[in-house]
Amino acid sequence: MSLSPTLQLAVDLIERRSVTPEDEGCQALMMQRLRAIGFHCEALRFGEVDNFWAVRGDSGPLLCFAGHTDVVPTGPEENWQTPPFAPQISDGMLRGRGAADMKGSLAAMVTACERFVAEHPDHQGRIAFLITSDEEGPAKNGTAKVVEWLEAQNEKITWCVVGEPSSTTEVGDVIKNGRRGSLGAILKVAGVQGHVAYPHLAANPIHLAAPALAELAAERWDEGNDFFPATSFQISNINGGTGATNVIPGELEVVFNFRFSTELSAEILQQRSEAILDKHGLDYQLEWNLSGQPFLTAEGPLVEAAQKAIRQVTGRDTVLSTAGGTSDGRFIAPTGAQVVELGPVNATIHKVDECVKADDLNLLSDMYQAMMVELLAR
């Protein structure tokens, strides 16, 4: 079967077993294609992570395509209907690890640029790619480090399209024009270990912390706004005890997370949380980890270009959303860039038998091309 350029490139990328932080030649393949159409490519390795920055053009506004070549582990491969790194197209579906998240998007970006440059070799502004192999992992030596490198050179991204799988049921039905912030914490509450028959000689940290945890869970942190739901607080892990039924534990560890809107800052959440813990007189230690600030691209040329492109290619209007987890857009938006996420349907991401409609990747490539026409064509 003859495949479209987009599908063929997607297959070539999926075949590479690029589980975080490995890249396995995905980026070299992309850079080869981009150099052939006039991009200057620079490989950037930080720690054990491969990244690259590619740019075409000398001046003017910069449209950047951002994404990642790494994928999550497959789990037991015998549970897959088809081998995860031997992509296949059957019943109109492209199957393989990374088909949706996000090698399909990467292929669509490259082929969209190839067609756009062929039709508009003297386009306005600049086109860039910011690609990492560290999005699904710690995300310490990937996009965040590339952005630091760009900032040191005073290189500013005007518009950024992240290829995360944003769609819900049909490609282009949803674009993400922002994300909530993510603030995690590890809380350790000290007690005094002892025998359960002699509680007066011990101090149970579970009992001591329970009222404070209940208050944190019941707190109304904000009301959200037109673009974000109210901030949420969730406890994800509680650990205490020795495993014995007759021992009062000496320490309790609680892991929790805030997903927060632009109505609050991480500093305010920390202050309010610690005030509640202090009120209950706990002997505690608290380790905070800010994974990303909330960001929002409410309106402007990039959102309008995405909406117009989706309508032009599919005939449908798109919904703007800030739902879901974090993405690497959280590292790019603070530089002043407008950021949207536009990618395939996310129904099977990180699952066994990950797949996308094959035709959706061709449509996605057309959408990316139409956005370039809107923003950069002379």
Short mmCIF file of C-alpha atoms in Angstrom, two decimals:
data_model
loop_
_atom_site.label_atom_id
_atom_site.label_comp_id
_atom_site.label_asym_id
_atom_site.label_seq_id
_atom_site.Cartn_x
_atom_site.Cartn_y
_atom_site.Cartn_z
CA MET A 1 0.00 0.00 0.00
CA SER A 2 1.32 3.42 -0.96
CA LEU A 3 1.35 5.79 2.01
CA SER A 4 1.11 9.57 2.03
CA PRO A 5 4.35 11.37 2.95
CA THR A 6 2.88 12.15 6.39
CA LEU A 7 1.92 8.55 7.13
CA GLN A 8 5.22 7.21 5.82
CA LEU A 9 7.18 9.55 8.07
CA ALA A 10 4.95 8.66 11.03
CA VAL A 11 5.67 4.97 10.42
CA ASP A 12 9.40 5.64 10.17
CA LEU A 13 9.33 7.47 13.51
CA ILE A 14 7.17 4.93 15.34
CA GLU A 15 9.53 2.13 14.32
CA ARG A 16 12.21 3.69 16.50
CA ARG A 17 12.01 2.45 20.11
CA SER A 18 12.42 5.89 21.66
CA VAL A 19 11.26 5.30 25.23
CA THR A 20 12.14 8.28 27.47
CA PRO A 21 14.82 9.61 27.38
CA GLU A 22 16.03 7.71 24.33
CA ASP A 23 15.57 9.23 20.88
CA GLU A 24 16.86 6.35 18.74
CA GLY A 25 17.46 8.49 15.65
CA CYS A 26 14.06 10.17 15.42
CA GLN A 27 15.55 13.64 15.65
CA ALA A 28 18.27 12.90 13.10
CA LEU A 29 15.58 11.83 10.64
CA MET A 30 13.57 15.00 11.25
CA MET A 31 16.63 17.23 10.93
CA GLN A 32 17.58 15.53 7.66
CA ARG A 33 14.18 16.40 6.22
CA LEU A 34 14.29 19.97 7.56
CA ARG A 35 17.81 20.71 6.32
CA ALA A 36 16.69 19.68 2.84
CA ILE A 37 14.20 22.58 2.81
CA GLY A 38 16.54 25.24 4.16
CA PHE A 39 16.40 24.89 7.96
CA HIS A 40 19.50 25.49 10.05
CA CYS A 41 19.49 22.70 12.65
CA GLU A 42 21.38 22.58 15.91
CA ALA A 43 21.51 19.44 18.06
CA LEU A 44 21.41 20.27 21.76
CA ARG A 45 22.22 17.53 24.25
CA PHE A 46 21.70 18.26 27.94
CA GLY A 47 22.59 15.45 30.31
CA GLU A 48 21.24 12.26 28.76
CA VAL A 49 18.60 14.07 26.72
CA ASP A 50 18.72 14.80 22.99
CA ASN A 51 17.03 17.97 21.76
CA PHE A 52 17.24 20.09 18.65
CA TRP A 53 16.41 23.58 17.50
CA ALA A 54 15.84 24.22 13.80
CA VAL A 55 15.01 27.55 12.19
CA ARG A 56 14.34 28.82 8.67
CA GLY A 57 14.41 32.52 7.86
CA ASP A 58 16.42 35.45 9.10
CA SER A 59 14.05 37.98 10.65
CA GLY A 60 10.49 38.73 11.64
CA PRO A 61 7.95 36.91 13.81
CA LEU A 62 8.83 33.33 14.70
CA LEU A 63 6.34 30.44 14.40
CA CYS A 64 7.64 27.42 16.32
CA PHE A 65 6.44 23.83 16.15
CA ALA A 66 7.21 22.09 19.45
CA GLY A 67 7.04 18.44 20.36
CA HIS A 68 8.76 15.33 21.64
CA THR A 69 10.19 12.18 20.12
CA ASP A 70 10.11 10.14 23.34
CA VAL A 71 7.24 7.82 24.20
CA VAL A 72 6.07 6.13 27.39
CA PRO A 73 6.87 2.45 28.03
CA THR A 74 4.63 -0.07 26.32
CA GLY A 75 3.97 -2.39 29.23
CA PRO A 76 3.96 -6.13 28.39
CA GLU A 77 4.22 -6.22 24.60
CA GLU A 78 2.31 -9.50 24.46
CA ASN A 79 -0.78 -7.51 25.52
CA TRP A 80 -0.69 -5.54 22.25
CA GLN A 81 -2.70 -6.75 19.27
CA THR A 82 0.18 -5.65 17.04
CA PRO A 83 3.81 -5.03 18.10
CA PRO A 84 4.07 -1.47 19.47
CA PHE A 85 7.19 -0.61 17.46
CA ALA A 86 6.11 -2.36 14.26
CA PRO A 87 3.47 0.16 13.12
CA GLN A 88 0.63 -1.12 11.00
CA ILE A 89 -2.31 0.45 9.23
CA SER A 90 -5.48 -1.62 9.32
CA ASP A 91 -9.15 -0.71 9.27
CA GLY A 92 -8.11 2.87 8.63
CA MET A 93 -6.12 3.08 11.88
CA LEU A 94 -2.39 3.63 12.34
CA ARG A 95 -1.33 1.50 15.29
CA GLY A 96 1.84 1.77 17.35
CA ARG A 97 3.37 3.43 20.39
CA GLY A 98 3.54 7.15 19.70
CA ALA A 99 0.96 7.19 16.91
CA ALA A 100 -1.08 9.72 18.89
CA ASP A 101 1.46 10.97 21.43
CA MET A 102 3.13 12.37 19.47
CA LYS A 103 5.01 11.01 16.49
CA GLY A 104 1.97 11.43 14.28
CA SER A 105 1.99 15.16 15.02
CA LEU A 106 5.74 15.40 14.35
CA ALA A 107 5.30 13.80 10.94
CA ALA A 108 2.42 16.16 10.15
CA MET A 109 4.51 19.18 11.14
CA VAL A 110 7.44 18.22 8.93
CA THR A 111 5.37 17.45 5.84
CA ALA A 112 3.30 20.61 6.33
CA CYS A 113 6.53 22.62 6.32
CA GLU A 114 7.78 20.81 3.23
CA ARG A 115 4.66 21.76 1.26
CA PHE A 116 4.52 25.30 2.65
CA VAL A 117 8.16 26.05 1.81
CA ALA A 118 7.72 24.62 -1.69
CA GLU A 119 4.81 27.00 -2.27
CA HIS A 120 6.20 29.97 -0.32
CA PRO A 121 10.01 29.81 -0.48
CA ASP A 122 10.27 33.50 0.40
CA HIS A 123 7.75 33.47 3.24
CA GLN A 124 7.56 36.18 5.85
CA GLY A 125 9.09 35.72 9.26
CA ARG A 126 10.69 32.51 10.47
CA ILE A 127 9.67 28.90 11.10
CA ALA A 128 11.26 26.83 13.86
CA PHE A 129 11.16 23.41 15.48
CA LEU A 130 11.85 22.80 19.18
CA ILE A 131 12.03 19.04 19.72
CA THR A 132 13.00 17.06 22.82
CA SER A 133 13.23 13.44 23.98
CA ASP A 134 12.42 14.30 27.61
CA GLU A 135 8.74 15.27 27.70
CA GLU A 136 7.32 12.03 29.08
CA GLY A 137 9.98 11.78 31.80
CA PRO A 138 11.42 14.24 34.33
CA ALA A 139 11.30 17.09 31.77
CA LYS A 140 14.40 18.66 33.30
CA ASN A 141 16.87 18.52 30.39
CA GLY A 142 14.43 18.92 27.53
CA THR A 143 12.29 21.87 26.48
CA ALA A 144 13.02 23.77 29.69
CA LYS A 145 16.76 23.73 28.97
CA VAL A 146 16.29 24.59 25.28
CA VAL A 147 14.16 27.58 26.28
CA GLU A 148 16.92 28.71 28.67
CA TRP A 149 19.39 28.37 25.79
CA LEU A 150 17.13 30.44 23.52
CA GLU A 151 16.63 33.12 26.17
CA ALA A 152 20.40 33.42 26.63
CA GLN A 153 20.62 34.25 22.92
CA ASN A 154 17.68 36.65 23.14
CA GLU A 155 15.75 34.42 20.73
CA LYS A 156 12.02 34.95 21.16
CA ILE A 157 9.21 32.71 19.95
CA THR A 158 6.19 34.67 18.76
CA TRP A 159 3.76 31.80 18.19
CA CYS A 160 4.13 28.18 19.27
CA VAL A 161 2.12 25.17 18.12
CA VAL A 162 2.58 22.16 20.40
CA GLY A 163 1.61 18.86 18.79
CA GLU A 164 0.08 17.29 21.91
CA PRO A 165 -3.03 15.18 21.17
CA SER A 166 -5.64 17.80 21.97
CA SER A 167 -8.64 16.41 20.09
CA THR A 168 -11.47 14.50 21.77
CA THR A 169 -13.54 12.69 19.13
CA GLU A 170 -12.55 14.26 15.79
CA VAL A 171 -9.24 15.82 14.86
CA GLY A 172 -9.40 19.56 15.45
CA ASP A 173 -12.55 19.51 17.59
CA VAL A 174 -10.57 20.86 20.56
CA ILE A 175 -7.45 22.96 20.83
CA LYS A 176 -5.74 23.71 24.10
CA ASN A 177 -5.12 27.41 24.51
CA GLY A 178 -3.75 27.09 28.02
CA ARG A 179 -3.08 24.68 30.85
CA ARG A 180 -3.52 24.70 34.59
CA GLY A 181 -0.49 24.97 36.80
CA SER A 182 0.74 21.93 38.73
CA LEU A 183 2.08 22.26 42.26
CA GLY A 184 2.98 19.09 44.15
CA ALA A 185 4.11 18.53 47.71
CA ILE A 186 5.41 15.85 50.04
CA LEU A 187 4.22 16.39 53.60
CA LYS A 188 5.91 14.56 56.49
CA VAL A 189 4.18 14.74 59.86
CA ALA A 190 6.14 13.63 62.91
CA GLY A 191 4.64 11.65 65.75
CA VAL A 192 5.90 9.31 68.44
CA GLN A 193 5.93 5.58 67.76
CA GLY A 194 4.45 3.32 70.40
CA HIS A 195 2.20 0.41 71.29
CA VAL A 196 -1.45 0.76 70.32
CA ALA A 197 -2.44 -0.40 73.83
CA TYR A 198 -0.61 2.58 75.35
CA PRO A 199 -1.64 5.54 73.17
CA HIS A 200 -0.91 7.97 76.00
CA LEU A 201 2.77 7.10 75.58
CA ALA A 202 2.75 7.80 71.84
CA ALA A 203 1.54 10.44 69.38
CA ASN A 204 -0.23 9.10 66.30
CA PRO A 205 0.68 11.33 63.32
CA ILE A 206 -2.25 9.96 61.30
CA HIS A 207 -4.72 11.10 63.93
CA LEU A 208 -2.92 14.41 64.33
CA ALA A 209 -2.88 15.16 60.59
CA ALA A 210 -6.38 13.97 59.72
CA PRO A 211 -8.23 17.20 60.68
CA ALA A 212 -5.72 19.32 58.75
CA LEU A 213 -5.97 17.07 55.69
CA ALA A 214 -9.76 17.23 55.87
CA GLU A 215 -9.59 21.03 55.96
CA LEU A 216 -7.22 21.14 53.01
CA ALA A 217 -9.53 18.86 51.03
CA ALA A 218 -12.60 20.96 51.87
CA GLU A 219 -10.97 24.34 51.18
CA ARG A 220 -12.37 26.43 48.33
CA TRP A 221 -9.19 27.80 46.84
CA ASP A 222 -10.77 29.97 44.13
CA GLU A 223 -13.75 30.09 41.79
CA GLY A 224 -11.85 29.65 38.55
CA ASN A 225 -12.61 31.98 35.65
CA ASP A 226 -13.93 31.98 32.09
CA PHE A 227 -11.06 29.78 30.92
CA PHE A 228 -10.19 27.65 33.96
CA PRO A 229 -12.16 25.54 36.45
CA ALA A 230 -11.69 26.11 40.16
CA THR A 231 -8.36 25.05 41.57
CA SER A 232 -8.34 21.44 42.75
CA PHE A 233 -6.50 19.80 45.64
CA GLN A 234 -5.97 16.04 45.54
CA ILE A 235 -4.15 13.67 47.89
CA SER A 236 -2.51 10.95 45.81
CA ASN A 237 -0.55 8.93 48.41
CA ILE A 238 -0.66 8.35 52.18
CA ASN A 239 1.96 6.21 53.87
CA GLY A 240 2.40 5.48 57.57
CA GLY A 241 2.97 2.57 59.86
CA THR A 242 5.25 -0.42 60.15
CA GLY A 243 2.84 -2.96 58.72
CA ALA A 244 2.06 -4.30 62.19
CA THR A 245 -1.43 -3.91 63.65
CA ASN A 246 -0.20 -3.12 67.16
CA VAL A 247 2.26 -0.28 66.44
CA ILE A 248 1.40 3.40 66.35
CA PRO A 249 3.54 4.91 63.56
CA GLY A 250 6.14 7.53 64.23
CA GLU A 251 5.75 9.39 60.94
CA LEU A 252 3.14 9.99 58.27
CA GLU A 253 3.95 10.89 54.66
CA VAL A 254 1.30 12.48 52.44
CA VAL A 255 1.72 13.35 48.77
CA PHE A 256 -0.70 15.87 47.30
CA ASN A 257 -1.10 18.06 44.23
CA PHE A 258 -2.78 21.30 43.21
CA ARG A 259 -3.96 21.94 39.67
CA PHE A 260 -4.47 25.67 39.73
CA SER A 261 -5.78 28.46 37.57
CA THR A 262 -4.46 31.89 36.74
CA GLU A 263 -6.51 33.22 39.69
CA LEU A 264 -3.79 32.06 42.10
CA SER A 265 -0.03 31.81 42.28
CA ALA A 266 1.99 28.89 43.58
CA GLU A 267 3.25 31.14 46.39
CA ILE A 268 -0.28 31.89 47.57
CA LEU A 269 -1.18 28.19 47.57
CA GLN A 270 1.91 27.40 49.61
CA GLN A 271 1.16 30.14 52.13
CA ARG A 272 -2.48 29.13 52.57
CA SER A 273 -1.61 25.45 52.90
CA GLU A 274 1.06 26.08 55.50
CA ALA A 275 -1.30 28.34 57.45
CA ILE A 276 -3.78 25.47 57.74
CA LEU A 277 -1.08 23.03 58.85
CA ASP A 278 0.25 25.54 61.38
CA LYS A 279 -3.24 26.12 62.76
CA HIS A 280 -3.45 22.46 63.68
CA GLY A 281 -0.14 22.57 65.51
CA LEU A 282 1.54 19.85 63.50
CA ASP A 283 5.23 19.01 63.65
CA TYR A 284 5.80 18.77 59.92
CA GLN A 285 8.17 19.16 57.01
CA LEU A 286 6.90 20.18 53.58
CA GLU A 287 8.72 19.81 50.27
CA TRP A 288 7.16 21.68 47.36
CA ASN A 289 7.63 20.94 43.65
CA LEU A 290 6.29 23.37 41.05
CA SER A 291 5.95 21.44 37.78
CA GLY A 292 4.52 24.33 35.82
CA GLN A 293 2.78 27.68 36.06
CA PRO A 294 -0.66 28.08 34.48
CA PHE A 295 -0.68 29.76 31.09
CA LEU A 296 -3.34 31.10 28.78
CA THR A 297 -3.45 32.35 25.21
CA ALA A 298 -6.94 33.81 25.28
CA GLU A 299 -7.04 35.45 21.88
CA GLY A 300 -4.82 36.78 19.14
CA PRO A 301 -3.35 35.79 15.78
CA LEU A 302 -2.35 32.25 16.79
CA VAL A 303 -5.71 31.16 18.17
CA GLU A 304 -7.46 32.78 15.23
CA ALA A 305 -5.13 31.06 12.74
CA ALA A 306 -5.78 27.67 14.37
CA GLN A 307 -9.55 28.17 14.34
CA LYS A 308 -9.51 29.30 10.72
CA ALA A 309 -7.28 26.40 9.64
CA ILE A 310 -9.48 23.79 11.32
CA ARG A 311 -12.60 25.28 9.78
CA GLN A 312 -10.95 25.40 6.36
CA VAL A 313 -9.76 21.77 6.49
CA THR A 314 -12.68 20.09 8.28
CA GLY A 315 -15.56 22.53 8.10
CA ARG A 316 -16.03 22.43 11.85
CA ASP A 317 -15.66 25.00 14.59
CA THR A 318 -13.25 24.14 17.37
CA VAL A 319 -13.61 24.38 21.13
CA LEU A 320 -10.98 26.15 23.23
CA SER A 321 -9.99 24.22 26.35
CA THR A 322 -7.48 24.37 29.21
CA ALA A 323 -8.34 20.91 30.59
CA GLY A 324 -5.95 18.01 31.01
CA GLY A 325 -2.48 17.65 32.45
CA THR A 326 0.63 19.68 31.81
CA SER A 327 2.56 20.00 28.57
CA ASP A 328 5.86 21.52 27.51
CA GLY A 329 3.91 24.64 26.61
CA ARG A 330 4.37 25.55 30.27
CA PHE A 331 8.06 26.24 29.59
CA ILE A 332 7.46 28.27 26.43
CA ALA A 333 4.52 30.49 27.41
CA PRO A 334 6.40 32.38 30.20
CA THR A 335 8.77 33.80 27.55
CA GLY A 336 5.86 35.80 26.14
CA ALA A 337 4.94 33.42 23.32
CA GLN A 338 1.38 32.72 22.30
CA VAL A 339 0.90 28.94 22.68
CA VAL A 340 -1.74 26.51 21.45
CA GLU A 341 -1.82 22.72 21.38
CA LEU A 342 -3.27 21.07 18.29
CA GLY A 343 -2.93 17.37 17.65
CA PRO A 344 -4.82 14.13 17.04
CA VAL A 345 -7.49 12.40 19.12
CA ASN A 346 -6.20 11.50 22.58
CA ALA A 347 -8.46 8.50 23.34
CA THR A 348 -5.64 5.91 23.30
CA ILE A 349 -2.60 7.85 24.50
CA HIS A 350 -0.38 5.92 26.96
CA LYS A 351 -2.63 2.87 26.50
CA VAL A 352 -2.02 -0.58 25.10
CA ASP A 353 -2.84 -0.59 21.35
CA GLU A 354 -2.32 3.16 20.93
CA CYS A 355 -3.71 4.26 17.56
CA VAL A 356 -5.05 7.13 15.48
CA LYS A 357 -7.14 7.37 12.34
CA ALA A 358 -4.62 7.37 9.52
CA ASP A 359 -6.52 10.06 7.61
CA ASP A 360 -6.45 12.30 10.69
CA LEU A 361 -2.70 12.76 10.35
CA ASN A 362 -3.13 13.95 6.77
CA LEU A 363 -5.81 16.38 7.93
CA LEU A 364 -3.58 17.55 10.76
CA SER A 365 -0.75 18.24 8.33
CA ASP A 366 -3.16 20.30 6.22
CA MET A 367 -4.16 22.27 9.32
CA TYR A 368 -0.55 23.07 10.19
CA GLN A 369 0.07 24.18 6.63
CA ALA A 370 -3.02 26.41 6.64
CA MET A 371 -1.81 28.03 9.86
CA MET A 372 1.53 28.83 8.24
CA VAL A 373 -0.26 30.32 5.25
CA GLU A 374 -2.35 32.50 7.56
CA LEU A 375 0.59 33.70 9.64
CA LEU A 376 3.57 33.76 7.26
CA ALA A 377 2.53 33.69 3.59
CA ARG A 378 3.32 36.81 1.63
#
